[in-house]
PDB file of C-alpha atoms in Angstrom:
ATOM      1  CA  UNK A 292     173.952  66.992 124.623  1.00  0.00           C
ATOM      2  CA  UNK A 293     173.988  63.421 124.921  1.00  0.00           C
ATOM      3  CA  UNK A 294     172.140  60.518 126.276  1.00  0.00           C
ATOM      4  CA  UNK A 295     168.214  61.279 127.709  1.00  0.00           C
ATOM      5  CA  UNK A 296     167.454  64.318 128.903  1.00  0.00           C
ATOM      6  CA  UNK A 297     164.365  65.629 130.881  1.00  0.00           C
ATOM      7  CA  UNK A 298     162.643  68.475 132.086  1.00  0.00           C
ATOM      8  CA  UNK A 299     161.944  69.837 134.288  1.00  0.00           C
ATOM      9  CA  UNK A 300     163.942  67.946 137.037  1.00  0.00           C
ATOM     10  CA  UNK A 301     161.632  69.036 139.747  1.00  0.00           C
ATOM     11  CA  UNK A 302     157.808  70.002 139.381  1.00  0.00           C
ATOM     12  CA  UNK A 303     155.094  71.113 141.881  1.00  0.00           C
ATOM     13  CA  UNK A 304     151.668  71.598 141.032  1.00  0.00           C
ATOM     14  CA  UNK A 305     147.917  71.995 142.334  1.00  0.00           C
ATOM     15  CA  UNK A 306     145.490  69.278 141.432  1.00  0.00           C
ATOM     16  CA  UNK A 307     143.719  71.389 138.370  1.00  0.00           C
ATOM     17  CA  UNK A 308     146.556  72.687 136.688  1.00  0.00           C
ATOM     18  CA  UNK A 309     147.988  71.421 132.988  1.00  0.00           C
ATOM     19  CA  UNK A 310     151.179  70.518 133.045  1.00  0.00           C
ATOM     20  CA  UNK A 311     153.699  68.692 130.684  1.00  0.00           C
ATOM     21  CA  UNK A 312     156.691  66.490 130.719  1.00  0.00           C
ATOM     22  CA  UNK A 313     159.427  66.388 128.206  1.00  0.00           C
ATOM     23  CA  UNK A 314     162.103  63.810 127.348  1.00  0.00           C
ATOM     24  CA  UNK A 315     164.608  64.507 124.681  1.00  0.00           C
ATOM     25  CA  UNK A 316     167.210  61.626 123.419  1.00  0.00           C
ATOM     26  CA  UNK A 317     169.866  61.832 121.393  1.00  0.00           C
ATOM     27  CA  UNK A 318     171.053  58.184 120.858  1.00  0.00           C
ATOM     28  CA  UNK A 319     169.445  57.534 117.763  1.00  0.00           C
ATOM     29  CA  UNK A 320     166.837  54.676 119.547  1.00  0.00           C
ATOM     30  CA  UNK A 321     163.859  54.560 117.973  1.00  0.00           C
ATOM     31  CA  UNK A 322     161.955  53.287 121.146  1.00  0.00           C
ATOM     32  CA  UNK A 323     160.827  55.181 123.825  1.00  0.00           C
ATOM     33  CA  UNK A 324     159.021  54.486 127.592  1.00  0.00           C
ATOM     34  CA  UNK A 325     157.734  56.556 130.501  1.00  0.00           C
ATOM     35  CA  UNK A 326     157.837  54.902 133.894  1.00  0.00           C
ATOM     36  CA  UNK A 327     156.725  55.845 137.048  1.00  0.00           C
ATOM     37  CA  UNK A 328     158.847  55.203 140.344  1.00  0.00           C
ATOM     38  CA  UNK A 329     156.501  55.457 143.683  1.00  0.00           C
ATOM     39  CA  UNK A 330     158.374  54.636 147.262  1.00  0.00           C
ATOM     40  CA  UNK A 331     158.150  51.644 147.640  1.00  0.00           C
ATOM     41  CA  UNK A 332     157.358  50.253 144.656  1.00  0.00           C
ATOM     42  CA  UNK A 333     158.947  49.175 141.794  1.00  0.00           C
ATOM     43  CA  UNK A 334     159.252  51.079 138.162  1.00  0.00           C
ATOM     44  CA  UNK A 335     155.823  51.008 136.349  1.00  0.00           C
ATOM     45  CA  UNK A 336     155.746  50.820 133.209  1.00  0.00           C
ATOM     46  CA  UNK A 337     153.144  53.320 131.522  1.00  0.00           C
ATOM     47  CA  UNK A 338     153.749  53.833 128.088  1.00  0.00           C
ATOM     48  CA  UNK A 339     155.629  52.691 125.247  1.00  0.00           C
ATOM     49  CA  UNK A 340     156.566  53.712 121.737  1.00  0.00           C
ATOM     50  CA  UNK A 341     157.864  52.468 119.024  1.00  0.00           C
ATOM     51  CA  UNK A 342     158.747  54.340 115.595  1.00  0.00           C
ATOM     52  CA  UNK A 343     156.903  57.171 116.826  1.00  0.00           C
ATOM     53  CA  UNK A 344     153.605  54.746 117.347  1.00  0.00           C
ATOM     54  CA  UNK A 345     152.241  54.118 120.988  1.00  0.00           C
ATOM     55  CA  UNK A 346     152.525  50.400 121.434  1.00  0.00           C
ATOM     56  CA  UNK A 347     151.300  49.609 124.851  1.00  0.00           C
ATOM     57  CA  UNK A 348     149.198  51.736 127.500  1.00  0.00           C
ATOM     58  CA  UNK A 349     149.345  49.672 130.973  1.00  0.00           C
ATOM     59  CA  UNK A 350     146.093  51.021 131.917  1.00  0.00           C
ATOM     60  CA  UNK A 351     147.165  54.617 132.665  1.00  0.00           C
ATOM     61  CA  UNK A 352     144.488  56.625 133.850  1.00  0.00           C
ATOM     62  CA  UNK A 353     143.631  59.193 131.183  1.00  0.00           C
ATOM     63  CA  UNK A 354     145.013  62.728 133.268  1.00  0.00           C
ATOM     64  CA  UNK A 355     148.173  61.183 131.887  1.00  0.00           C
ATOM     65  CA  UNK A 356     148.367  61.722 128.213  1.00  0.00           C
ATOM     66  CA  UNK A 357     151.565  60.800 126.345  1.00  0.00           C
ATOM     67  CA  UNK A 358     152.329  62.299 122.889  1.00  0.00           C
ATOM     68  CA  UNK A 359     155.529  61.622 120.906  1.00  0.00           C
ATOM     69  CA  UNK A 360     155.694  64.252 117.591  1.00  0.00           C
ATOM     70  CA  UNK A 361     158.946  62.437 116.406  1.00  0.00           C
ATOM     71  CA  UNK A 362     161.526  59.591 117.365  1.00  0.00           C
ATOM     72  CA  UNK A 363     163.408  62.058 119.447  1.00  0.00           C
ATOM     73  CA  UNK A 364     161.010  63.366 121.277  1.00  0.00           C
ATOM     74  CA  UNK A 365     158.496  62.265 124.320  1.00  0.00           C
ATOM     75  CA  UNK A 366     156.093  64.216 126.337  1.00  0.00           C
ATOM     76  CA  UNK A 367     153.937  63.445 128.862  1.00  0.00           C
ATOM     77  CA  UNK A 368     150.791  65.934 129.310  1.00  0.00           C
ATOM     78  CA  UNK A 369     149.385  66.354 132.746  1.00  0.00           C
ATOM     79  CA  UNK A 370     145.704  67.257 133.927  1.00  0.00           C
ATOM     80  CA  UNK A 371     143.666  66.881 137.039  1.00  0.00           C
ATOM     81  CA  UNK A 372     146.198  64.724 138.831  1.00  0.00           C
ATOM     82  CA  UNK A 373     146.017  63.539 142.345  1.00  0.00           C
ATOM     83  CA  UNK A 374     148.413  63.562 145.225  1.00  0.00           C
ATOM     84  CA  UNK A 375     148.942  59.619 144.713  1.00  0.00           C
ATOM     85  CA  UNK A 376     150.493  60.475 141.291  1.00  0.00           C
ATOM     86  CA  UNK A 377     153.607  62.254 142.944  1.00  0.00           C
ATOM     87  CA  UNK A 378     156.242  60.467 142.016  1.00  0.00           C
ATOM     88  CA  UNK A 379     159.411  60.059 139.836  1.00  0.00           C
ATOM     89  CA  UNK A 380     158.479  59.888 136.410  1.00  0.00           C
ATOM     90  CA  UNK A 381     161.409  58.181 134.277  1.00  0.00           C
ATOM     91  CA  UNK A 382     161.902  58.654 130.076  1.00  0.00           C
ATOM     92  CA  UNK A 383     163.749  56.127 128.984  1.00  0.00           C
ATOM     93  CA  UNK A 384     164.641  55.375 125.260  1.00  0.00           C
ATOM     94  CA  UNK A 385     166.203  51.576 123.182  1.00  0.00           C
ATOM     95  CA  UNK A 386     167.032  50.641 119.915  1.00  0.00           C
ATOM     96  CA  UNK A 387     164.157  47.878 119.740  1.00  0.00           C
ATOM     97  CA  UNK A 388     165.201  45.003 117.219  1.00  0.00           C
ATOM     98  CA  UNK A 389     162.826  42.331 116.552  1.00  0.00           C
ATOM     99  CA  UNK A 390     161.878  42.141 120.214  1.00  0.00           C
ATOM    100  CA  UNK A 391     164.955  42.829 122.070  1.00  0.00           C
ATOM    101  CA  UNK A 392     165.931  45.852 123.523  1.00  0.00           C
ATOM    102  CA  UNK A 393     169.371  47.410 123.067  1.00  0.00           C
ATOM    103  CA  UNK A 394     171.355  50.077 124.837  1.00  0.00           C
ATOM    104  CA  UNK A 395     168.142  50.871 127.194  1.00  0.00           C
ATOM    105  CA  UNK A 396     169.254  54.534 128.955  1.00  0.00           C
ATOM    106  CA  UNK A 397     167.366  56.440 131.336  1.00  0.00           C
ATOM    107  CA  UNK A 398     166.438  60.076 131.993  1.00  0.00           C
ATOM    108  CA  UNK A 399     167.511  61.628 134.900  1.00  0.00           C
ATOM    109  CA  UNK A 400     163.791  61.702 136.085  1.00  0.00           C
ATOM    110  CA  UNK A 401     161.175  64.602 136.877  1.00  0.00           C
ATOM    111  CA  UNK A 402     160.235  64.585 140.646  1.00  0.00           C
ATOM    112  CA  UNK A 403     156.952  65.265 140.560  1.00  0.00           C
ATOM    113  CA  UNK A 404     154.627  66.563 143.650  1.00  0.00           C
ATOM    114  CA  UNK A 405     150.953  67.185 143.181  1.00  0.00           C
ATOM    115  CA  UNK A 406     149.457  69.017 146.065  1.00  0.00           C
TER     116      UNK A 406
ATOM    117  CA  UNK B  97     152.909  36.483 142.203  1.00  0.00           C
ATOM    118  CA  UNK B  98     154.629  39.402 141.285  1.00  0.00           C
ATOM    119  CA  UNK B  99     156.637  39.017 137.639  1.00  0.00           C
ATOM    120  CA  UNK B 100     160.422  39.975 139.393  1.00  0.00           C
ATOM    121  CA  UNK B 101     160.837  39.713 142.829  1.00  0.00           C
ATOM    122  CA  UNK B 102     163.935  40.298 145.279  1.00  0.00           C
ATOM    123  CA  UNK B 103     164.486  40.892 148.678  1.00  0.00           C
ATOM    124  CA  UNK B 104     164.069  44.196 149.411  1.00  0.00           C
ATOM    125  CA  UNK B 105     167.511  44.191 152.057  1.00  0.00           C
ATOM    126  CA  UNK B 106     168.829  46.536 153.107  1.00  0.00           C
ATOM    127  CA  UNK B 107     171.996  44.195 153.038  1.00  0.00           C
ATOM    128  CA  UNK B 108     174.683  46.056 155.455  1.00  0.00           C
ATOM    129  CA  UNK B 109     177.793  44.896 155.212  1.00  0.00           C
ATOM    130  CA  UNK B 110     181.741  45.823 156.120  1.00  0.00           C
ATOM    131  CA  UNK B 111     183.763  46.980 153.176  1.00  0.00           C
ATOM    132  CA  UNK B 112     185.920  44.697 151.479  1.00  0.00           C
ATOM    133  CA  UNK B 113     182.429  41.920 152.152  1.00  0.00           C
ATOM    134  CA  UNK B 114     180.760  39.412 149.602  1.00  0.00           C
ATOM    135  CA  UNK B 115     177.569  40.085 149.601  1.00  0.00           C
ATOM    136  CA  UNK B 116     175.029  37.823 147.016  1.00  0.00           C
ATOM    137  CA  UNK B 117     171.761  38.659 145.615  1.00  0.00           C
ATOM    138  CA  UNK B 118     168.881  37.038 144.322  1.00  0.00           C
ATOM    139  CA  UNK B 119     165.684  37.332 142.349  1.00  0.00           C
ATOM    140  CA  UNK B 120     163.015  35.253 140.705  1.00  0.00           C
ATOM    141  CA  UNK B 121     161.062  35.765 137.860  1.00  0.00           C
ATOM    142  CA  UNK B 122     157.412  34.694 137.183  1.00  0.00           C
ATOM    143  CA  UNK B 123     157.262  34.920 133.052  1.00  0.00           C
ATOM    144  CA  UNK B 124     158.886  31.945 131.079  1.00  0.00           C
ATOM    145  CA  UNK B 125     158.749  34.254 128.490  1.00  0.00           C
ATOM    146  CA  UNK B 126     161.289  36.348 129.932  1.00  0.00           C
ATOM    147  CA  UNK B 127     163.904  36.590 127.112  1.00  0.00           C
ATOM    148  CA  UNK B 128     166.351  38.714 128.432  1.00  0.00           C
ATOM    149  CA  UNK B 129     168.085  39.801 132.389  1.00  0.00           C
ATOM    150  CA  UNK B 130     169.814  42.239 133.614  1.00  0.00           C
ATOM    151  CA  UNK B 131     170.838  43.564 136.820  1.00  0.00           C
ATOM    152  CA  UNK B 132     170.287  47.542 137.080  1.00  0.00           C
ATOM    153  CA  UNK B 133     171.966  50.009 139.993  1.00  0.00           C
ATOM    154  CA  UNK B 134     169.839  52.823 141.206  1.00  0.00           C
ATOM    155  CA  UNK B 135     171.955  55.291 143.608  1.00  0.00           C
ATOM    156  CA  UNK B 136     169.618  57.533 145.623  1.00  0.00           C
ATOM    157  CA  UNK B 137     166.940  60.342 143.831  1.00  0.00           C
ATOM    158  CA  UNK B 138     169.118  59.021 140.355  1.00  0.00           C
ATOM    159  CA  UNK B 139     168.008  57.220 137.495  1.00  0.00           C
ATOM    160  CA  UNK B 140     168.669  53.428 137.189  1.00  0.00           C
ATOM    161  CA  UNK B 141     171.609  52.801 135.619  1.00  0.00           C
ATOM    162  CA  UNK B 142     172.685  49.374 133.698  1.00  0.00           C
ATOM    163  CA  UNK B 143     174.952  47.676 135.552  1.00  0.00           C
ATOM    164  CA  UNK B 144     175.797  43.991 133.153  1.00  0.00           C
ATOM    165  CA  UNK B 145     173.484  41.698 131.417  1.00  0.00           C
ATOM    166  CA  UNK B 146     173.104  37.822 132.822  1.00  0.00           C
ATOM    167  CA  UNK B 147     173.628  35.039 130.216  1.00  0.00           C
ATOM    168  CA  UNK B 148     172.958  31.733 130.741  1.00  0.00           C
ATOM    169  CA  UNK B 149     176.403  30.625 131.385  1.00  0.00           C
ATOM    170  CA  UNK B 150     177.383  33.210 134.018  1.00  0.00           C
ATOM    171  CA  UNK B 151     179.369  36.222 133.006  1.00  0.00           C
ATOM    172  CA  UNK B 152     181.944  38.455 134.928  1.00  0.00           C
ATOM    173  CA  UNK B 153     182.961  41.637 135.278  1.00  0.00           C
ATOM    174  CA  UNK B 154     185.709  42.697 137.536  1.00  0.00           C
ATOM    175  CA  UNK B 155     183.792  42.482 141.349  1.00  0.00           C
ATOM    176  CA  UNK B 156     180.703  41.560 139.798  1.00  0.00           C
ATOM    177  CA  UNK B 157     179.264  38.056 138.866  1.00  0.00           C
ATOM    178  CA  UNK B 158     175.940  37.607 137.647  1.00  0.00           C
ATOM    179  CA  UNK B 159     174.293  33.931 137.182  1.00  0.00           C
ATOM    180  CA  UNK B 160     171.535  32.949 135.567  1.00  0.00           C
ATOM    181  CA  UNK B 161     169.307  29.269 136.114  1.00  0.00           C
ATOM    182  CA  UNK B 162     166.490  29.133 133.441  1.00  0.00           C
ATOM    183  CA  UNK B 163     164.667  26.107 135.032  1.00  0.00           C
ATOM    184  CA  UNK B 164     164.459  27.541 138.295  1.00  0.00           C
ATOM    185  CA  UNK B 165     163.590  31.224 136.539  1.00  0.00           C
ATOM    186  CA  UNK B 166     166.112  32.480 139.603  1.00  0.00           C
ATOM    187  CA  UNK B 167     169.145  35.291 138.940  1.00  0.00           C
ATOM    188  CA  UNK B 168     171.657  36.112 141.133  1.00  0.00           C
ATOM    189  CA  UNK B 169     174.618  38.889 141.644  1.00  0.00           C
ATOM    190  CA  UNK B 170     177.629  38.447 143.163  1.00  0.00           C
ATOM    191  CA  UNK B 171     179.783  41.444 144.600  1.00  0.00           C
ATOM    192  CA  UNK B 172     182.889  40.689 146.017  1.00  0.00           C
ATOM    193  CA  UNK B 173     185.190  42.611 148.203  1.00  0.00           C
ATOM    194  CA  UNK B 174     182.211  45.428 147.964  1.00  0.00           C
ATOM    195  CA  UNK B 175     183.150  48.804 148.464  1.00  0.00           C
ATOM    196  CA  UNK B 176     181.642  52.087 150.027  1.00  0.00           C
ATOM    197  CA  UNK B 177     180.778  53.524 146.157  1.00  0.00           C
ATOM    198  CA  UNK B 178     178.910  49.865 145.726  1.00  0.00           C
ATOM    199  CA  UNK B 179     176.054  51.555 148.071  1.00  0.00           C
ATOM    200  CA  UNK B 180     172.841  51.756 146.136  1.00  0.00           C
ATOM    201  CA  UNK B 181     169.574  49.890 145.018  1.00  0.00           C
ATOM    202  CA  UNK B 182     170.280  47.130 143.053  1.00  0.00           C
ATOM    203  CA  UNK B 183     167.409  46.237 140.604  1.00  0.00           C
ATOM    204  CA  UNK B 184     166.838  42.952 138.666  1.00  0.00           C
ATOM    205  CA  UNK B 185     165.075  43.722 135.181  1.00  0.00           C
ATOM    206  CA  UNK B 186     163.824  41.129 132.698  1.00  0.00           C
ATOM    207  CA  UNK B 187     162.604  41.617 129.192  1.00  0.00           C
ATOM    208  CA  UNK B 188     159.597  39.863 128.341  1.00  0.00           C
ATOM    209  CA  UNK B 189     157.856  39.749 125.034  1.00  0.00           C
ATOM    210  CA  UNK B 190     154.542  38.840 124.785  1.00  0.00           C
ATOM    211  CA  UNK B 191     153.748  36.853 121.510  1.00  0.00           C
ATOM    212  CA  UNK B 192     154.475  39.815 118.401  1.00  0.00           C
ATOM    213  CA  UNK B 193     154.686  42.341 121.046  1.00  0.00           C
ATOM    214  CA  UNK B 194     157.623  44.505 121.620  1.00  0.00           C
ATOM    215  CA  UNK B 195     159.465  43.392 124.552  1.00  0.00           C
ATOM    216  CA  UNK B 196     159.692  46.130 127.685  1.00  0.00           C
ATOM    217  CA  UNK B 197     161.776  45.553 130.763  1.00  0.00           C
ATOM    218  CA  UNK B 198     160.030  44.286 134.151  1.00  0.00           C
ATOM    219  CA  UNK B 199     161.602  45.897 136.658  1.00  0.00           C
ATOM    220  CA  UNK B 200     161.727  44.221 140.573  1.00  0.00           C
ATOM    221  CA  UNK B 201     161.530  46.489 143.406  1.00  0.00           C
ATOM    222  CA  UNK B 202     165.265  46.353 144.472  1.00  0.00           C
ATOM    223  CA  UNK B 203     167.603  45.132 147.136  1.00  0.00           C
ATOM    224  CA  UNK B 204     169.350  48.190 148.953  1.00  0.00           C
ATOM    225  CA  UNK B 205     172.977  47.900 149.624  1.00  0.00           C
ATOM    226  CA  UNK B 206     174.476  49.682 152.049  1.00  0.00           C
ATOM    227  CA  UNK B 207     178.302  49.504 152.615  1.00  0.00           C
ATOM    228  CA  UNK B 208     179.873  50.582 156.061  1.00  0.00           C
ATOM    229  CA  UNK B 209     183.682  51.676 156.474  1.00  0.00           C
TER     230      UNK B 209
END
């Protein structure tokens, strides 16, 4: 496999159940992101890591909870959401140097629906 | 003010059209630009980086004005496969921060035979 991969690609679930995303890459970055894409608005950027440490947390509420166990690896753990979370939820992964980002790939996205 | 901003279209035009577009950016800290395509219920995909002294590729011309914080695309003779979102990213690192891409809500493109 190459590039980002995520699953599942499509996801439906009631507001108390435990859920969890996962984003695989397999370009050797050693950065990676969830985003959120809601109609109408543009990607949000919700977590970041870098070399396996979480770098920034843009005030997520806390029924998201990211974990990364290694550089190839991303989840996202879902609890308690709401129907305002449904949305696309994007992995994306760089190869961060000093700053700048290089070779920034997406995932193909899990569409998300909380009902 | 919102960090990127663009106008959200949709921009219909006839195939074989010019069609320009155009975003502005808040952060002078913005290091980096880049113009992403997203095609409907798909990931964004990178489309070219913008330097600051314009840069080509094939159909595609992306410029870049620093003072005025503004970035533009340029697709000529546009095509039915150019129909998507097109998204203007920047990268902006905040003092020993890691630098993440800003993303602006899109222009939607929509060509017609």
């Amino acid at each position: 496999e190459t590039g980002v991969t995520q699953t599942p690609r499509h996801l439906v679930m009631g507001m108390t159940n435990k859920k969890s995303l996962k984003c695989e890459q397999h370009l050797g970055h050693n950065a990676m992101y969830w985003y959120k894409q809601s109609a109408k608005k543009p990607l949000e950027l919700m977590f970041v890591y870098s070399l396996e440490e979480r770098v920034e947390n843009n005030s997520v509420p806390s029924r998201f909870s990211p974990e990364c166990p290694n550089s190839s690896h991303l989840f996202l753990h879902l609890h308690t959401l709401q129907p305002e979370d449904s949305a696309l939820y994007l992995c994306a992964s760089s190869q961060e140097i000093r700053g700048t980002n290089y070779g920034y790939t997406f995932g193909s996205g899990t569409r998300l629906t909380v009902v | 003010r919102k960090e990127v901003e663009q106008d959200p279209g949709p921009f219909n035009v006839p195939e074989g059209a010019t069609v320009a577009f155009n975003c502005t950016y808040s952060n002078s800290a913005s290091q980096s630009f880049f113009w992403y395509r997203q095609d409907c219920r798909k990931e964004p995909k990178l489309l070219m980086s913008v330097y600051s002294s314009g840069n080509e590729d094939g159909r595609f011309t992306a410029q870049l004005n620093r003072a005025s914080q503004y970035i533009s695309l340029l697709i000529r003779d546009s095509k039915l496969s150019d129909s998507a979102t097109y998204l203007c990213v920047v990268n902006i690192r905040y003092g020993g921060s890691q630098g993440n891409l800003i993303f602006g809500k899109g222009t939607k493109l929509s060509v017609k035979p």
